[in-house]
Coordinates of C-alpha atoms and ligand atoms in Angstrom, one line a residue:
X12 CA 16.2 212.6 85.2
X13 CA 12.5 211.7 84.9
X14 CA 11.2 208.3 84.9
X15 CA 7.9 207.9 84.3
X16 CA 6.3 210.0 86.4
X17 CA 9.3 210.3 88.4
X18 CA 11.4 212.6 89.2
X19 CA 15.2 211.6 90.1
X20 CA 18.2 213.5 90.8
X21 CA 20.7 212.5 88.2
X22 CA 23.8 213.1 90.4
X23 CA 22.1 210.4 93.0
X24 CA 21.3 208.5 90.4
X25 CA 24.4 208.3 88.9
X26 CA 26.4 207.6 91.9
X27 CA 24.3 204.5 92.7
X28 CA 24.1 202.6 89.5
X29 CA 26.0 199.4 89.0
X30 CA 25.2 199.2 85.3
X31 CA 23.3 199.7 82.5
X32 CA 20.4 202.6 84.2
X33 CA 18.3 200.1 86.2
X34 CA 15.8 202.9 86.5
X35 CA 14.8 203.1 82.5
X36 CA 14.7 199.1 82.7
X37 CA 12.3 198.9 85.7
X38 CA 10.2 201.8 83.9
X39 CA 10.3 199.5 80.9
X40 CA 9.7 196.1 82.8
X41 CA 7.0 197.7 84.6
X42 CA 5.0 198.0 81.5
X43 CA 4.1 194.6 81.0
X44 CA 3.2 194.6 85.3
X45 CA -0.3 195.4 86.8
X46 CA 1.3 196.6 89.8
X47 CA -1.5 198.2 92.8
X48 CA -1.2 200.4 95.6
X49 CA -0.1 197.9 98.9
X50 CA 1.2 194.6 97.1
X51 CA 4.7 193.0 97.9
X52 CA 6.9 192.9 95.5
X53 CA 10.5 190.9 95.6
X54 CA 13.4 193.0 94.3
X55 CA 16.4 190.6 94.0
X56 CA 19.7 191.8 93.5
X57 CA 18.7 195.3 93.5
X58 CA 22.1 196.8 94.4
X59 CA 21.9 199.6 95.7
X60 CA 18.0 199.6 95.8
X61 CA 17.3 201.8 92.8
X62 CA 14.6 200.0 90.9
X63 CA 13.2 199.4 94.4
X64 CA 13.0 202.9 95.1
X65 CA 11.2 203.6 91.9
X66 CA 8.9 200.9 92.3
X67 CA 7.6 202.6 95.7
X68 CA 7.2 205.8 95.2
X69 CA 5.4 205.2 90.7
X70 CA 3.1 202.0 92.1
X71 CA 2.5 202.2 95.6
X72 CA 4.0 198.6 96.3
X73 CA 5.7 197.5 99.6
X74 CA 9.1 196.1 98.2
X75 CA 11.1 193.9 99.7
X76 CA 14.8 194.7 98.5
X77 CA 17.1 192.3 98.6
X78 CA 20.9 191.8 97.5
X79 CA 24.2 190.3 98.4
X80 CA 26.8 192.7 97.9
X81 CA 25.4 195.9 99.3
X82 CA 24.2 195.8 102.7
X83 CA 21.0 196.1 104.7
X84 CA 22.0 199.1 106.9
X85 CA 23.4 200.9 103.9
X86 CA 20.2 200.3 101.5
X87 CA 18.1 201.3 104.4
X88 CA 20.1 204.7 104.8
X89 CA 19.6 205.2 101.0
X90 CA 15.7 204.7 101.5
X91 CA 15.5 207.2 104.7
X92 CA 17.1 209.6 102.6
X93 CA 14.7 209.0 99.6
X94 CA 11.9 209.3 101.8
X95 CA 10.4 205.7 101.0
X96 CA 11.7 203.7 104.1
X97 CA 8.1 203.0 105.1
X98 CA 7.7 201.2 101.9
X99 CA 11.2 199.6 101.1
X100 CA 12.1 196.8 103.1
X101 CA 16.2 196.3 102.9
X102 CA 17.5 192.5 103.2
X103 CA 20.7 191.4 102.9
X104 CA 20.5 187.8 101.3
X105 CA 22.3 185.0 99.0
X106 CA 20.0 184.0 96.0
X107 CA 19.8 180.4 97.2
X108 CA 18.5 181.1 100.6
X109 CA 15.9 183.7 100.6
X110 CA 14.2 184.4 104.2
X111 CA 11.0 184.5 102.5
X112 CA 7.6 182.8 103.1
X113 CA 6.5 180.4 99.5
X114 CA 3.8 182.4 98.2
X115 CA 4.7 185.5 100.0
X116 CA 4.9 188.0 97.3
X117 CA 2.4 189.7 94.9
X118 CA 5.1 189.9 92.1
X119 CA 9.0 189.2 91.9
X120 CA 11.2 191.5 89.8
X121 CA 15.2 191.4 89.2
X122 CA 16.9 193.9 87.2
X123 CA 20.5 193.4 85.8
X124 CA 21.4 190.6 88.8
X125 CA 19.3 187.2 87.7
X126 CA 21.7 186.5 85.3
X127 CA 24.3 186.2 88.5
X128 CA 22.2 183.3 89.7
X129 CA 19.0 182.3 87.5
X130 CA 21.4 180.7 84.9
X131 CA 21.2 178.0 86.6
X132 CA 18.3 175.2 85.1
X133 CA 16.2 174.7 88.3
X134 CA 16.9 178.5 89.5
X135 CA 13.5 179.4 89.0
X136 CA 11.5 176.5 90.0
X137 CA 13.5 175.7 92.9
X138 CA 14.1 179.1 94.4
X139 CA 12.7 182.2 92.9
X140 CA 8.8 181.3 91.8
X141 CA 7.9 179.5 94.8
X142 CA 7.9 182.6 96.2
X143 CA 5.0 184.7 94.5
X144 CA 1.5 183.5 95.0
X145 CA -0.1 181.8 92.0
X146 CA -1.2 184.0 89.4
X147 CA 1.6 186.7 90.6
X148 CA 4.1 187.8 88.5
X149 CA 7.5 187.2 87.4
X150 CA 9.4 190.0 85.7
X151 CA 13.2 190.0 84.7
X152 CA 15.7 191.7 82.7
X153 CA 19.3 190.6 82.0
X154 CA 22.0 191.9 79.8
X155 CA 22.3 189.8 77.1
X156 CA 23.0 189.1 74.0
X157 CA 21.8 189.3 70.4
X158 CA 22.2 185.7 69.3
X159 CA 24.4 183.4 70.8
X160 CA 28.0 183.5 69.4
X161 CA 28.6 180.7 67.0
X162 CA 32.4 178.8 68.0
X163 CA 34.5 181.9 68.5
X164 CA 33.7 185.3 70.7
X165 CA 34.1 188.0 68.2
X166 CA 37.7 189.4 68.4
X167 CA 37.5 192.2 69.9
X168 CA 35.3 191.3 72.3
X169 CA 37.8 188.7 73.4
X170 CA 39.9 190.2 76.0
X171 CA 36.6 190.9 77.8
X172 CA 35.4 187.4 77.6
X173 CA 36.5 186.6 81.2
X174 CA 34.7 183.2 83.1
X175 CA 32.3 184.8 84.9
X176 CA 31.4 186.9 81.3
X177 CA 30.8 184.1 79.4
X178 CA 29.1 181.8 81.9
X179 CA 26.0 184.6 82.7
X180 CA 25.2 186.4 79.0
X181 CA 23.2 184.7 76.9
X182 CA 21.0 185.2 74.2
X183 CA 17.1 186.4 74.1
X184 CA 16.8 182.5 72.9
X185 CA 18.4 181.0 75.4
X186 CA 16.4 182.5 78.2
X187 CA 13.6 181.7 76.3
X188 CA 14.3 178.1 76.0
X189 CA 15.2 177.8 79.8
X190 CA 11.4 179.6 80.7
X191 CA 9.6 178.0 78.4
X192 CA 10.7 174.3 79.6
X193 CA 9.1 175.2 83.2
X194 CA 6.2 174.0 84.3
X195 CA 5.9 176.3 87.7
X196 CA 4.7 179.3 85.2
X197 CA 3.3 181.2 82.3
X198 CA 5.0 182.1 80.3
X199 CA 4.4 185.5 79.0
X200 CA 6.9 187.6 77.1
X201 CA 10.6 187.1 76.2
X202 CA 11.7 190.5 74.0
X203 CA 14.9 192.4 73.7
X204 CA 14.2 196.0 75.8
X205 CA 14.0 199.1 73.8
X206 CA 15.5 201.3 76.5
X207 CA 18.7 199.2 75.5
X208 CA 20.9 202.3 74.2
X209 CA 19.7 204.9 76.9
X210 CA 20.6 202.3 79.9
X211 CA 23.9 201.8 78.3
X212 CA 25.0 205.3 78.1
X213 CA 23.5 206.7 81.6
X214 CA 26.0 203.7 82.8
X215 CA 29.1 204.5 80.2
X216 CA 29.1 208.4 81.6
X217 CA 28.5 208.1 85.4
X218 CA 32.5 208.0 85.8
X219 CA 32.5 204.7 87.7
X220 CA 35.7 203.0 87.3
X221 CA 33.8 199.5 86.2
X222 CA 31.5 201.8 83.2
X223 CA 35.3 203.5 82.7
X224 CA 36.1 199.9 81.8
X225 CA 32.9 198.9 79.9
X226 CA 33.4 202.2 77.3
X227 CA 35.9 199.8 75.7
X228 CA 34.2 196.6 75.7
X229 CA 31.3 198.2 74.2
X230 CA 33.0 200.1 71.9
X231 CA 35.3 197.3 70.7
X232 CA 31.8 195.0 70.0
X233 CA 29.1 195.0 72.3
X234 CA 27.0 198.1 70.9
X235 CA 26.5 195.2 67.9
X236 CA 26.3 192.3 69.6
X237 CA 24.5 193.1 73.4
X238 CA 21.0 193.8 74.4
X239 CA 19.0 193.8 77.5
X240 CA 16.6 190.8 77.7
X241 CA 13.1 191.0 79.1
X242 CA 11.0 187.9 80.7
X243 CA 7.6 188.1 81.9
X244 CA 5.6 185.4 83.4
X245 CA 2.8 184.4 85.3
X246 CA 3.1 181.9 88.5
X247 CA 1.1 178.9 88.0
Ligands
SAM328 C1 25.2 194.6 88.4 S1 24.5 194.7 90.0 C2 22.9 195.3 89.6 C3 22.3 195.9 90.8 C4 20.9 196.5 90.6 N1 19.9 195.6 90.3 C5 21.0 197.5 89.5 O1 20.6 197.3 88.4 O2 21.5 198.6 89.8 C6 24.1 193.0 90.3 C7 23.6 192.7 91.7 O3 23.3 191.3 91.8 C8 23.5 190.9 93.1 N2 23.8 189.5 93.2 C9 24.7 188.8 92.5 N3 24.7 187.5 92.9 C10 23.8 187.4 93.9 C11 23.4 186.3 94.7 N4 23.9 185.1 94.5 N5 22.4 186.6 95.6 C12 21.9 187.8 95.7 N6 22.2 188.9 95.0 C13 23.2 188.7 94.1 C14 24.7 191.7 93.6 O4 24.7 191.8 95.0 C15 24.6 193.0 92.8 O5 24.1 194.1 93.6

């Protein structure tokens, strides 16, 4: 699989998604980035440290790659074996309480995990922009949805409408409303993701029991309704 300029094997990459091909939304995020040789870049919630590897090895960028459910020592045997350990710094961290200077980082990224936590009103101002350095920048991409669904979720999409569904994806408009009410940044860009289908089905064929489980979901609704969400901003 080639991203960019580069090249992945699509059996590793396959076995370490965790959802919709993080890769091809990094790639895409990365567009609207000026990202240089030697700056530190935040990673949260990078899983198993995918987009963090790609961001190494296309830009040239120290990344620091942090995430709750998949550990330090395992992310870091994933970036020996990638070759980038020199570059990809592997934390294990809760959202809430990052181990990082304020101002520490060049640029903050979070691909398919800021939905987990950055629903939340003060998220941003209170945890994840203090950290980049004014002027720095803010990138994120969530899966969402089209518009917001008015009373009822759409049958079939019911019996996947579980708590921790409904409380995390929301609409391109709602993220928008939530960014543009802060004061910490600029903001830049709010636009559904074009690499929306192609994430989807790397995810819906890797043979993981939860993308086993998704084939349905989308199937029964969600190719209509979802999309991936993209927010770009500056650090004031
Ligand atoms: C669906 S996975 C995506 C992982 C990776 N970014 C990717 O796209 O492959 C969501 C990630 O968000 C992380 N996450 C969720 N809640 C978190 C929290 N409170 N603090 C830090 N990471 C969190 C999880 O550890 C998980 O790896």
């Amino acid at each position: 699989m080639t991203i960019r300029s580069q090249k992945f094997d699509t059996a590793f990459v396959k076995e370490n998604l965790m959802g919709p091909n993080a890769l091809r939304i990094a790639a895409e995020l990365a567009l609207s980035l000026k990202l240089e040789k030697g700056m530190r870049v935040l990673d949260l919630g990078c899983g198993k440290g995918l987009t963090s590897i790609y961001l190494a090895k296309e830009f040239g960028v120290t990344v620091f790659a942090t995430d709750l459910w998949i550990s330090a020592s395992e992310n870091y045997e994933r970036f020996k074996s990638m070759g980038v350990d020199d570059k990809v710094v592997p934390i294990h961290a809760e959202a809430h309480d990052l181990p990082f200077a304020q101002e520490f980082f060049d640029a903050a990224v979070s691909v398919d995990a800021y939905h987990y936590f950055g629903i939340e009103p003060d998220y941003l101002e209170k945890h994840f922009a203090p950290l980049v350095k004014k002027g720095g920048q803010i990138a994120v991409a969530v899966p969402g949805l089209k518009k917001e669904f008015a009373a009822e979720v759409p049958a079939g999409l019911a019996p996947y409408w579980i708590e921790e569904v409904r409380n995390t994806i929301r609409s391109r408009g709602w993220w928008h409303d939530l960014w543009k009410a802060s004061t910490v940044i600029s903001f830049k860009e709010c636009k559904e993701m074009k690499c929306f289908k192609e994430a989807w089905q790397d995810w819906l064929t890797c043979d993981h029991e939860f993308a086993r489980k998704d084939i349905g979901m989308m199937d029964a609704g969600g190719w209509k309704e979802f999309n991936l969400v993209a927010m770009v901003a500056e650090k004031l």
